[in-house]
Amino acid sequence: MPRQLQERLRAELRRELPPGAVPQAGDTRRLPLLQATVTETLRLRPPAPLALPHCARRTTRYGAAWTPGSILVPNLLAAHQDPDIWHHPEEFLPERFLAPGAPLRALLPFGCGARSCLGEALARAELFVFLGQILQEFRLEPPAPGLLPSLRVRAGTVLRCPPFRVRMVPCQAPA
Ligand code: HEM
């Protein structure tokens, strides 16, 4: 995560939370940049690149006509890279979710509809709280200047990134 973004996130945490407090799951409105950072991470690299297979129970029009019994496997990773919807889709830009009119309906890391992920609220709360607490305490740095983790991924049931090292440098709030 770029250093400048980390600094802005820490500033938001310091400004919005009382001294000594840690972010809670209910703080998403008062910490919009942290929330947008979690959302952008889920957009750029959705942990599950494909949703579960869905079976059309009746003739369904979605792009093409799907007859009963057709199996659809929504490609969530591809949906998140669609340049007709996402401005510079390959870039990590949390601000896109702070701007009015962000295409939230096209954001599908947890699938959508009646069979979407049952754990979405829990997963989002964990990502938000843990990332916030880590950034309150540490600056995340590459092990050597310029040695950033690769964004290449190996597809499977979940996306896997190549192993990487990160330095967690304790940081103190300014006195
Ligand atoms: C970042 C973490 C997670 C991601 C990205 C994720 C993503 C997904 C996706 C894409 C689906 C398929 C939805 C579809 O086919 O439309 C799914 C289904 C599901 N997920 Fe998650 N999930 C996460 C965490 C969790 C957690 C923590 C739980 C449980 C506590 C959970 C429980 C489920 C269940 C039960 C389903 C099946 C829902 C159904 O078929 O009705 N997930 N998840």
JSON list of C-alpha atoms and ligand atoms in Angstrom, two decimals:
[
{"chain": "A", "resi": 1, "resn": "MET", "atom": "CA", "xyz": [0.00, 0.00, 0.00]},
{"chain": "A", "resi": 2, "resn": "PRO", "atom": "CA", "xyz": [1.54, 3.36, -1.02]},
{"chain": "A", "resi": 3, "resn": "ARG", "atom": "CA", "xyz": [3.13, 5.21, 1.87]},
{"chain": "A", "resi": 4, "resn": "GLN", "atom": "CA", "xyz": [1.13, 8.36, 1.19]},
{"chain": "A", "resi": 5, "resn": "LEU", "atom": "CA", "xyz": [-2.14, 6.41, 1.39]},
{"chain": "A", "resi": 6, "resn": "GLN", "atom": "CA", "xyz": [-1.02, 4.85, 4.68]},
{"chain": "A", "resi": 7, "resn": "GLU", "atom": "CA", "xyz": [-0.36, 8.33, 6.05]},
{"chain": "A", "resi": 8, "resn": "ARG", "atom": "CA", "xyz": [-3.79, 9.55, 4.98]},
{"chain": "A", "resi": 9, "resn": "LEU", "atom": "CA", "xyz": [-5.41, 6.50, 6.59]},
{"chain": "A", "resi": 10, "resn": "ARG", "atom": "CA", "xyz": [-3.53, 7.09, 9.84]},
{"chain": "A", "resi": 11, "resn": "ALA", "atom": "CA", "xyz": [-4.56, 10.75, 9.78]},
{"chain": "A", "resi": 12, "resn": "GLU", "atom": "CA", "xyz": [-8.21, 9.72, 9.34]},
{"chain": "A", "resi": 13, "resn": "LEU", "atom": "CA", "xyz": [-7.94, 7.24, 12.23]},
{"chain": "A", "resi": 14, "resn": "ARG", "atom": "CA", "xyz": [-6.36, 9.87, 14.51]},
{"chain": "A", "resi": 15, "resn": "ARG", "atom": "CA", "xyz": [-8.85, 12.55, 13.54]},
{"chain": "A", "resi": 16, "resn": "GLU", "atom": "CA", "xyz": [-12.00, 10.46, 13.87]},
{"chain": "A", "resi": 17, "resn": "LEU", "atom": "CA", "xyz": [-11.33, 8.17, 16.83]},
{"chain": "A", "resi": 18, "resn": "PRO", "atom": "CA", "xyz": [-10.91, 9.21, 20.45]},
{"chain": "A", "resi": 19, "resn": "PRO", "atom": "CA", "xyz": [-7.33, 8.80, 21.77]},
{"chain": "A", "resi": 20, "resn": "GLY", "atom": "CA", "xyz": [-6.56, 5.15, 22.51]},
{"chain": "A", "resi": 21, "resn": "ALA", "atom": "CA", "xyz": [-9.64, 3.84, 20.66]},
{"chain": "A", "resi": 22, "resn": "VAL", "atom": "CA", "xyz": [-9.40, 1.19, 17.96]},
{"chain": "A", "resi": 23, "resn": "PRO", "atom": "CA", "xyz": [-11.73, 1.04, 14.93]},
{"chain": "A", "resi": 24, "resn": "GLN", "atom": "CA", "xyz": [-14.93, -0.92, 15.38]},
{"chain": "A", "resi": 25, "resn": "ALA", "atom": "CA", "xyz": [-17.08, -2.58, 12.73]},
{"chain": "A", "resi": 26, "resn": "GLY", "atom": "CA", "xyz": [-19.66, 0.21, 13.12]},
{"chain": "A", "resi": 27, "resn": "ASP", "atom": "CA", "xyz": [-17.15, 2.97, 12.27]},
{"chain": "A", "resi": 28, "resn": "THR", "atom": "CA", "xyz": [-17.35, 2.65, 8.48]},
{"chain": "A", "resi": 29, "resn": "ARG", "atom": "CA", "xyz": [-19.12, 6.03, 8.02]},
{"chain": "A", "resi": 30, "resn": "ARG", "atom": "CA", "xyz": [-16.63, 7.96, 10.11]},
{"chain": "A", "resi": 31, "resn": "LEU", "atom": "CA", "xyz": [-13.66, 6.23, 8.45]},
{"chain": "A", "resi": 32, "resn": "PRO", "atom": "CA", "xyz": [-14.63, 6.43, 4.75]},
{"chain": "A", "resi": 33, "resn": "LEU", "atom": "CA", "xyz": [-11.06, 6.18, 3.42]},
{"chain": "A", "resi": 34, "resn": "LEU", "atom": "CA", "xyz": [-10.40, 2.99, 5.39]},
{"chain": "A", "resi": 35, "resn": "GLN", "atom": "CA", "xyz": [-13.69, 1.55, 4.15]},
{"chain": "A", "resi": 36, "resn": "ALA", "atom": "CA", "xyz": [-12.85, 2.57, 0.55]},
{"chain": "A", "resi": 37, "resn": "THR", "atom": "CA", "xyz": [-9.40, 0.95, 0.88]},
{"chain": "A", "resi": 38, "resn": "VAL", "atom": "CA", "xyz": [-10.92, -2.37, 1.94]},
{"chain": "A", "resi": 39, "resn": "THR", "atom": "CA", "xyz": [-13.46, -2.16, -0.89]},
{"chain": "A", "resi": 40, "resn": "GLU", "atom": "CA", "xyz": [-10.82, -1.32, -3.51]},
{"chain": "A", "resi": 41, "resn": "THR", "atom": "CA", "xyz": [-8.70, -4.27, -2.33]},
{"chain": "A", "resi": 42, "resn": "LEU", "atom": "CA", "xyz": [-11.70, -6.57, -2.78]},
{"chain": "A", "resi": 43, "resn": "ARG", "atom": "CA", "xyz": [-12.31, -5.09, -6.24]},
{"chain": "A", "resi": 44, "resn": "LEU", "atom": "CA", "xyz": [-8.76, -5.30, -7.55]},
{"chain": "A", "resi": 45, "resn": "ARG", "atom": "CA", "xyz": [-8.09, -8.80, -6.23]},
{"chain": "A", "resi": 46, "resn": "PRO", "atom": "CA", "xyz": [-11.37, -10.48, -5.22]},
{"chain": "A", "resi": 47, "resn": "PRO", "atom": "CA", "xyz": [-10.34, -13.45, -3.02]},
{"chain": "A", "resi": 48, "resn": "ALA", "atom": "CA", "xyz": [-12.84, -15.66, -4.88]},
{"chain": "A", "resi": 49, "resn": "PRO", "atom": "CA", "xyz": [-12.34, -14.92, -8.62]},
{"chain": "A", "resi": 50, "resn": "LEU", "atom": "CA", "xyz": [-15.40, -16.96, -9.58]},
{"chain": "A", "resi": 51, "resn": "ALA", "atom": "CA", "xyz": [-18.74, -17.14, -7.82]},
{"chain": "A", "resi": 52, "resn": "LEU", "atom": "CA", "xyz": [-20.25, -20.54, -7.16]},
{"chain": "A", "resi": 53, "resn": "PRO", "atom": "CA", "xyz": [-21.97, -22.21, -10.13]},
{"chain": "A", "resi": 54, "resn": "HIS", "atom": "CA", "xyz": [-25.58, -21.08, -10.47]},
{"chain": "A", "resi": 55, "resn": "CYS", "atom": "CA", "xyz": [-28.24, -23.11, -12.28]},
{"chain": "A", "resi": 56, "resn": "ALA", "atom": "CA", "xyz": [-30.94, -21.34, -14.33]},
{"chain": "A", "resi": 57, "resn": "ARG", "atom": "CA", "xyz": [-34.30, -22.67, -13.16]},
{"chain": "A", "resi": 58, "resn": "ARG", "atom": "CA", "xyz": [-36.23, -21.00, -15.96]},
{"chain": "A", "resi": 59, "resn": "THR", "atom": "CA", "xyz": [-35.33, -19.29, -19.20]},
{"chain": "A", "resi": 60, "resn": "THR", "atom": "CA", "xyz": [-33.27, -16.31, -18.15]},
{"chain": "A", "resi": 61, "resn": "ARG", "atom": "CA", "xyz": [-31.95, -13.43, -20.22]},
{"chain": "A", "resi": 62, "resn": "TYR", "atom": "CA", "xyz": [-28.57, -12.29, -18.99]},
{"chain": "A", "resi": 63, "resn": "GLY", "atom": "CA", "xyz": [-26.32, -11.37, -21.88]},
{"chain": "A", "resi": 64, "resn": "ALA", "atom": "CA", "xyz": [-27.68, -14.38, -23.75]},
{"chain": "A", "resi": 65, "resn": "ALA", "atom": "CA", "xyz": [-30.76, -16.55, -23.16]},
{"chain": "A", "resi": 66, "resn": "TRP", "atom": "CA", "xyz": [-30.10, -19.30, -20.63]},
{"chain": "A", "resi": 67, "resn": "THR", "atom": "CA", "xyz": [-32.42, -22.28, -20.79]},
{"chain": "A", "resi": 68, "resn": "PRO", "atom": "CA", "xyz": [-33.49, -24.16, -17.63]},
{"chain": "A", "resi": 69, "resn": "GLY", "atom": "CA", "xyz": [-30.63, -26.34, -16.37]},
{"chain": "A", "resi": 70, "resn": "SER", "atom": "CA", "xyz": [-27.88, -24.07, -17.81]},
{"chain": "A", "resi": 71, "resn": "ILE", "atom": "CA", "xyz": [-24.99, -23.61, -15.41]},
{"chain": "A", "resi": 72, "resn": "LEU", "atom": "CA", "xyz": [-23.58, -20.10, -15.03]},
{"chain": "A", "resi": 73, "resn": "VAL", "atom": "CA", "xyz": [-20.31, -19.38, -13.29]},
{"chain": "A", "resi": 74, "resn": "PRO", "atom": "CA", "xyz": [-20.03, -15.58, -12.83]},
{"chain": "A", "resi": 75, "resn": "ASN", "atom": "CA", "xyz": [-16.48, -14.33, -13.38]},
{"chain": "A", "resi": 76, "resn": "LEU", "atom": "CA", "xyz": [-16.13, -11.77, -10.60]},
{"chain": "A", "resi": 77, "resn": "LEU", "atom": "CA", "xyz": [-12.49, -10.93, -11.35]},
{"chain": "A", "resi": 78, "resn": "ALA", "atom": "CA", "xyz": [-13.33, -10.09, -14.97]},
{"chain": "A", "resi": 79, "resn": "ALA", "atom": "CA", "xyz": [-16.35, -8.01, -13.90]},
{"chain": "A", "resi": 80, "resn": "HIS", "atom": "CA", "xyz": [-14.04, -5.94, -11.68]},
{"chain": "A", "resi": 81, "resn": "GLN", "atom": "CA", "xyz": [-11.67, -5.27, -14.59]},
{"chain": "A", "resi": 82, "resn": "ASP", "atom": "CA", "xyz": [-14.28, -4.10, -17.09]},
{"chain": "A", "resi": 83, "resn": "PRO", "atom": "CA", "xyz": [-12.93, -0.80, -18.54]},
{"chain": "A", "resi": 84, "resn": "ASP", "atom": "CA", "xyz": [-16.45, 0.23, -19.58]},
{"chain": "A", "resi": 85, "resn": "ILE", "atom": "CA", "xyz": [-17.34, 0.44, -15.90]},
{"chain": "A", "resi": 86, "resn": "TRP", "atom": "CA", "xyz": [-14.12, 1.04, -13.98]},
{"chain": "A", "resi": 87, "resn": "HIS", "atom": "CA", "xyz": [-11.84, 3.97, -14.70]},
{"chain": "A", "resi": 88, "resn": "HIS", "atom": "CA", "xyz": [-8.21, 2.61, -14.90]},
{"chain": "A", "resi": 89, "resn": "PRO", "atom": "CA", "xyz": [-9.38, -0.81, -13.65]},
{"chain": "A", "resi": 90, "resn": "GLU", "atom": "CA", "xyz": [-5.83, -2.17, -13.17]},
{"chain": "A", "resi": 91, "resn": "GLU", "atom": "CA", "xyz": [-4.89, 0.60, -10.71]},
{"chain": "A", "resi": 92, "resn": "PHE", "atom": "CA", "xyz": [-5.36, 0.58, -6.94]},
{"chain": "A", "resi": 93, "resn": "LEU", "atom": "CA", "xyz": [-7.47, 3.71, -6.41]},
{"chain": "A", "resi": 94, "resn": "PRO", "atom": "CA", "xyz": [-9.52, 3.65, -3.19]},
{"chain": "A", "resi": 95, "resn": "GLU", "atom": "CA", "xyz": [-10.74, 7.19, -4.00]},
{"chain": "A", "resi": 96, "resn": "ARG", "atom": "CA", "xyz": [-12.99, 5.75, -6.70]},
{"chain": "A", "resi": 97, "resn": "PHE", "atom": "CA", "xyz": [-15.31, 4.65, -3.87]},
{"chain": "A", "resi": 98, "resn": "LEU", "atom": "CA", "xyz": [-15.34, 8.10, -2.28]},
{"chain": "A", "resi": 99, "resn": "ALA", "atom": "CA", "xyz": [-16.59, 9.82, -5.41]},
{"chain": "A", "resi": 100, "resn": "PRO", "atom": "CA", "xyz": [-20.34, 10.19, -5.91]},
{"chain": "A", "resi": 101, "resn": "GLY", "atom": "CA", "xyz": [-21.75, 7.72, -8.43]},
{"chain": "A", "resi": 102, "resn": "ALA", "atom": "CA", "xyz": [-19.20, 4.91, -7.78]},
{"chain": "A", "resi": 103, "resn": "PRO", "atom": "CA", "xyz": [-20.45, 1.85, -9.68]},
{"chain": "A", "resi": 104, "resn": "LEU", "atom": "CA", "xyz": [-21.27, -0.14, -6.54]},
{"chain": "A", "resi": 105, "resn": "ARG", "atom": "CA", "xyz": [-23.71, -2.39, -8.38]},
{"chain": "A", "resi": 106, "resn": "ALA", "atom": "CA", "xyz": [-20.79, -3.70, -10.45]},
{"chain": "A", "resi": 107, "resn": "LEU", "atom": "CA", "xyz": [-18.79, -4.57, -7.33]},
{"chain": "A", "resi": 108, "resn": "LEU", "atom": "CA", "xyz": [-19.26, -8.28, -6.72]},
{"chain": "A", "resi": 109, "resn": "PRO", "atom": "CA", "xyz": [-16.53, -9.75, -4.47]},
{"chain": "A", "resi": 110, "resn": "PHE", "atom": "CA", "xyz": [-19.22, -11.58, -2.51]},
{"chain": "A", "resi": 111, "resn": "GLY", "atom": "CA", "xyz": [-21.41, -12.46, -5.51]},
{"chain": "A", "resi": 112, "resn": "CYS", "atom": "CA", "xyz": [-24.90, -11.01, -5.68]},
{"chain": "A", "resi": 113, "resn": "GLY", "atom": "CA", "xyz": [-28.53, -11.95, -5.43]},
{"chain": "A", "resi": 114, "resn": "ALA", "atom": "CA", "xyz": [-30.25, -14.53, -3.29]},
{"chain": "A", "resi": 115, "resn": "ARG", "atom": "CA", "xyz": [-27.19, -16.81, -3.03]},
{"chain": "A", "resi": 116, "resn": "SER", "atom": "CA", "xyz": [-24.57, -14.18, -2.33]},
{"chain": "A", "resi": 117, "resn": "CYS", "atom": "CA", "xyz": [-22.04, -14.74, 0.44]},
{"chain": "A", "resi": 118, "resn": "LEU", "atom": "CA", "xyz": [-23.59, -15.25, 3.88]},
{"chain": "A", "resi": 119, "resn": "GLY", "atom": "CA", "xyz": [-20.37, -14.13, 5.55]},
{"chain": "A", "resi": 120, "resn": "GLU", "atom": "CA", "xyz": [-20.02, -10.76, 3.79]},
{"chain": "A", "resi": 121, "resn": "ALA", "atom": "CA", "xyz": [-20.73, -8.61, 6.86]},
{"chain": "A", "resi": 122, "resn": "LEU", "atom": "CA", "xyz": [-18.35, -10.66, 9.02]},
{"chain": "A", "resi": 123, "resn": "ALA", "atom": "CA", "xyz": [-15.60, -10.71, 6.38]},
{"chain": "A", "resi": 124, "resn": "ARG", "atom": "CA", "xyz": [-15.90, -6.96, 5.75]},
{"chain": "A", "resi": 125, "resn": "ALA", "atom": "CA", "xyz": [-15.89, -6.19, 9.47]},
{"chain": "A", "resi": 126, "resn": "GLU", "atom": "CA", "xyz": [-12.72, -8.26, 10.00]},
{"chain": "A", "resi": 127, "resn": "LEU", "atom": "CA", "xyz": [-10.88, -6.63, 7.10]},
{"chain": "A", "resi": 128, "resn": "PHE", "atom": "CA", "xyz": [-11.89, -3.14, 8.26]},
{"chain": "A", "resi": 129, "resn": "VAL", "atom": "CA", "xyz": [-11.04, -3.63, 11.95]},
{"chain": "A", "resi": 130, "resn": "PHE", "atom": "CA", "xyz": [-7.77, -5.53, 11.41]},
{"chain": "A", "resi": 131, "resn": "LEU", "atom": "CA", "xyz": [-6.44, -3.24, 8.67]},
{"chain": "A", "resi": 132, "resn": "GLY", "atom": "CA", "xyz": [-7.33, -0.19, 10.77]},
{"chain": "A", "resi": 133, "resn": "GLN", "atom": "CA", "xyz": [-5.61, -1.58, 13.87]},
{"chain": "A", "resi": 134, "resn": "ILE", "atom": "CA", "xyz": [-2.50, -2.62, 11.94]},
{"chain": "A", "resi": 135, "resn": "LEU", "atom": "CA", "xyz": [-2.18, 0.85, 10.39]},
{"chain": "A", "resi": 136, "resn": "GLN", "atom": "CA", "xyz": [-2.64, 2.53, 13.76]},
{"chain": "A", "resi": 137, "resn": "GLU", "atom": "CA", "xyz": [0.41, 0.68, 15.06]},
{"chain": "A", "resi": 138, "resn": "PHE", "atom": "CA", "xyz": [2.64, 0.03, 12.05]},
{"chain": "A", "resi": 139, "resn": "ARG", "atom": "CA", "xyz": [3.95, 1.51, 8.84]},
{"chain": "A", "resi": 140, "resn": "LEU", "atom": "CA", "xyz": [4.05, -1.16, 6.15]},
{"chain": "A", "resi": 141, "resn": "GLU", "atom": "CA", "xyz": [7.20, -1.04, 4.06]},
{"chain": "A", "resi": 142, "resn": "PRO", "atom": "CA", "xyz": [8.85, -3.19, 1.41]},
{"chain": "A", "resi": 143, "resn": "PRO", "atom": "CA", "xyz": [11.93, -5.13, 2.64]},
{"chain": "A", "resi": 144, "resn": "ALA", "atom": "CA", "xyz": [14.11, -2.98, 0.34]},
{"chain": "A", "resi": 145, "resn": "PRO", "atom": "CA", "xyz": [13.33, 0.26, -1.51]},
{"chain": "A", "resi": 146, "resn": "GLY", "atom": "CA", "xyz": [11.19, -0.39, -4.59]},
{"chain": "A", "resi": 147, "resn": "LEU", "atom": "CA", "xyz": [10.75, -4.11, -3.83]},
{"chain": "A", "resi": 148, "resn": "LEU", "atom": "CA", "xyz": [6.96, -4.13, -3.94]},
{"chain": "A", "resi": 149, "resn": "PRO", "atom": "CA", "xyz": [4.92, -7.34, -3.91]},
{"chain": "A", "resi": 150, "resn": "SER", "atom": "CA", "xyz": [3.84, -8.55, -7.33]},
{"chain": "A", "resi": 151, "resn": "LEU", "atom": "CA", "xyz": [0.17, -8.19, -8.19]},
{"chain": "A", "resi": 152, "resn": "ARG", "atom": "CA", "xyz": [0.37, -11.37, -10.30]},
{"chain": "A", "resi": 153, "resn": "VAL", "atom": "CA", "xyz": [-2.04, -13.99, -9.06]},
{"chain": "A", "resi": 154, "resn": "ARG", "atom": "CA", "xyz": [-2.61, -17.69, -9.58]},
{"chain": "A", "resi": 155, "resn": "ALA", "atom": "CA", "xyz": [-6.27, -18.44, -10.18]},
{"chain": "A", "resi": 156, "resn": "GLY", "atom": "CA", "xyz": [-7.99, -21.27, -8.36]},
{"chain": "A", "resi": 157, "resn": "THR", "atom": "CA", "xyz": [-10.91, -21.45, -5.98]},
{"chain": "A", "resi": 158, "resn": "VAL", "atom": "CA", "xyz": [-9.20, -18.50, -4.35]},
{"chain": "A", "resi": 159, "resn": "LEU", "atom": "CA", "xyz": [-6.67, -16.11, -5.87]},
{"chain": "A", "resi": 160, "resn": "ARG", "atom": "CA", "xyz": [-3.14, -16.74, -4.67]},
{"chain": "A", "resi": 161, "resn": "CYS", "atom": "CA", "xyz": [-0.39, -14.18, -4.83]},
{"chain": "A", "resi": 162, "resn": "PRO", "atom": "CA", "xyz": [3.31, -15.12, -4.80]},
{"chain": "A", "resi": 163, "resn": "PRO", "atom": "CA", "xyz": [4.84, -15.00, -1.28]},
{"chain": "A", "resi": 164, "resn": "PHE", "atom": "CA", "xyz": [6.26, -11.60, -0.32]},
{"chain": "A", "resi": 165, "resn": "ARG", "atom": "CA", "xyz": [7.92, -9.96, 2.64]},
{"chain": "A", "resi": 166, "resn": "VAL", "atom": "CA", "xyz": [6.76, -6.81, 4.36]},
{"chain": "A", "resi": 167, "resn": "ARG", "atom": "CA", "xyz": [8.43, -4.78, 7.12]},
{"chain": "A", "resi": 168, "resn": "MET", "atom": "CA", "xyz": [6.09, -3.68, 9.87]},
{"chain": "A", "resi": 169, "resn": "VAL", "atom": "CA", "xyz": [7.69, -0.61, 11.38]},
{"chain": "A", "resi": 170, "resn": "PRO", "atom": "CA", "xyz": [6.13, 0.49, 14.70]},
{"chain": "A", "resi": 171, "resn": "CYS", "atom": "CA", "xyz": [4.89, 4.05, 14.42]},
{"chain": "A", "resi": 172, "resn": "GLN", "atom": "CA", "xyz": [3.93, 6.42, 17.19]},
{"chain": "A", "resi": 173, "resn": "ALA", "atom": "CA", "xyz": [1.13, 8.95, 17.06]},
{"chain": "A", "resi": 174, "resn": "PRO", "atom": "CA", "xyz": [2.56, 12.52, 17.08]},
{"chain": "A", "resi": 175, "resn": "ALA", "atom": "CA", "xyz": [2.68, 13.97, 20.61]},
{"chain": "B", "resi": 1, "resn": "HEM", "atom": "C1", "xyz": [-13.21, -11.98, 2.11]},
{"chain": "B", "resi": 1, "resn": "HEM", "atom": "C2", "xyz": [-13.91, -13.06, 2.50]},
{"chain": "B", "resi": 1, "resn": "HEM", "atom": "C3", "xyz": [-14.98, -13.73, 1.65]},
{"chain": "B", "resi": 1, "resn": "HEM", "atom": "C4", "xyz": [-15.22, -13.63, 0.30]},
{"chain": "B", "resi": 1, "resn": "HEM", "atom": "C5", "xyz": [-14.46, -12.79, -0.75]},
{"chain": "B", "resi": 1, "resn": "HEM", "atom": "C6", "xyz": [-16.35, -14.49, 0.01]},
{"chain": "B", "resi": 1, "resn": "HEM", "atom": "C7", "xyz": [-16.90, -14.65, -1.26]},
{"chain": "B", "resi": 1, "resn": "HEM", "atom": "C8", "xyz": [-17.96, -15.49, -1.55]},
{"chain": "B", "resi": 1, "resn": "HEM", "atom": "C9", "xyz": [-18.51, -15.70, -2.86]},
{"chain": "B", "resi": 1, "resn": "HEM", "atom": "C10", "xyz": [-18.02, -15.02, -4.15]},
{"chain": "B", "resi": 1, "resn": "HEM", "atom": "C11", "xyz": [-19.53, -16.56, -2.75]},
{"chain": "B", "resi": 1, "resn": "HEM", "atom": "C12", "xyz": [-20.40, -17.10, -3.91]},
{"chain": "B", "resi": 1, "resn": "HEM", "atom": "C13", "xyz": [-21.60, -16.19, -4.11]},
{"chain": "B", "resi": 1, "resn": "HEM", "atom": "C14", "xyz": [-22.34, -16.50, -5.39]},
{"chain": "B", "resi": 1, "resn": "HEM", "atom": "O1", "xyz": [-22.21, -17.60, -5.92]},
{"chain": "B", "resi": 1, "resn": "HEM", "atom": "O2", "xyz": [-23.06, -15.62, -5.88]},
{"chain": "B", "resi": 1, "resn": "HEM", "atom": "C15", "xyz": [-19.65, -16.95, -1.35]},
{"chain": "B", "resi": 1, "resn": "HEM", "atom": "C16", "xyz": [-20.59, -17.81, -0.85]},
{"chain": "B", "resi": 1, "resn": "HEM", "atom": "C17", "xyz": [-20.70, -18.12, 0.48]},
{"chain": "B", "resi": 1, "resn": "HEM", "atom": "N1", "xyz": [-19.93, -17.63, 1.51]},
{"chain": "B", "resi": 1, "resn": "HEM", "atom": "FE1", "xyz": [-18.41, -16.32, 1.37]},
{"chain": "B", "resi": 1, "resn": "HEM", "atom": "N2", "xyz": [-16.78, -15.08, 1.17]},
{"chain": "B", "resi": 1, "resn": "HEM", "atom": "C18", "xyz": [-15.99, -14.63, 2.20]},
{"chain": "B", "resi": 1, "resn": "HEM", "atom": "C19", "xyz": [-16.09, -14.96, 3.54]},
{"chain": "B", "resi": 1, "resn": "HEM", "atom": "C20", "xyz": [-17.08, -15.75, 4.07]},
{"chain": "B", "resi": 1, "resn": "HEM", "atom": "C21", "xyz": [-17.25, -16.00, 5.49]},
{"chain": "B", "resi": 1, "resn": "HEM", "atom": "C22", "xyz": [-16.38, -15.38, 6.61]},
{"chain": "B", "resi": 1, "resn": "HEM", "atom": "C23", "xyz": [-18.30, -16.85, 5.61]},
{"chain": "B", "resi": 1, "resn": "HEM", "atom": "C24", "xyz": [-18.94, -17.46, 6.82]},
{"chain": "B", "resi": 1, "resn": "HEM", "atom": "C25", "xyz": [-18.78, -17.01, 8.05]},
{"chain": "B", "resi": 1, "resn": "HEM", "atom": "C26", "xyz": [-18.81, -17.13, 4.26]},
{"chain": "B", "resi": 1, "resn": "HEM", "atom": "C27", "xyz": [-19.88, -17.95, 3.96]},
{"chain": "B", "resi": 1, "resn": "HEM", "atom": "C28", "xyz": [-20.38, -18.18, 2.69]},
{"chain": "B", "resi": 1, "resn": "HEM", "atom": "C29", "xyz": [-21.50, -19.08, 2.40]},
{"chain": "B", "resi": 1, "resn": "HEM", "atom": "C30", "xyz": [-22.28, -19.91, 3.42]},
{"chain": "B", "resi": 1, "resn": "HEM", "atom": "C31", "xyz": [-21.72, -19.02, 1.02]},
{"chain": "B", "resi": 1, "resn": "HEM", "atom": "C32", "xyz": [-22.77, -19.78, 0.20]},
{"chain": "B", "resi": 1, "resn": "HEM", "atom": "C33", "xyz": [-24.05, -18.94, 0.13]},
{"chain": "B", "resi": 1, "resn": "HEM", "atom": "C34", "xyz": [-25.15, -19.65, -0.66]},
{"chain": "B", "resi": 1, "resn": "HEM", "atom": "O3", "xyz": [-24.85, -20.48, -1.52]},
{"chain": "B", "resi": 1, "resn": "HEM", "atom": "O4", "xyz": [-26.33, -19.33, -0.42]},
{"chain": "B", "resi": 1, "resn": "HEM", "atom": "N3", "xyz": [-18.04, -16.44, 3.37]},
{"chain": "B", "resi": 1, "resn": "HEM", "atom": "N4", "xyz": [-18.67, -16.25, -0.63]}
]
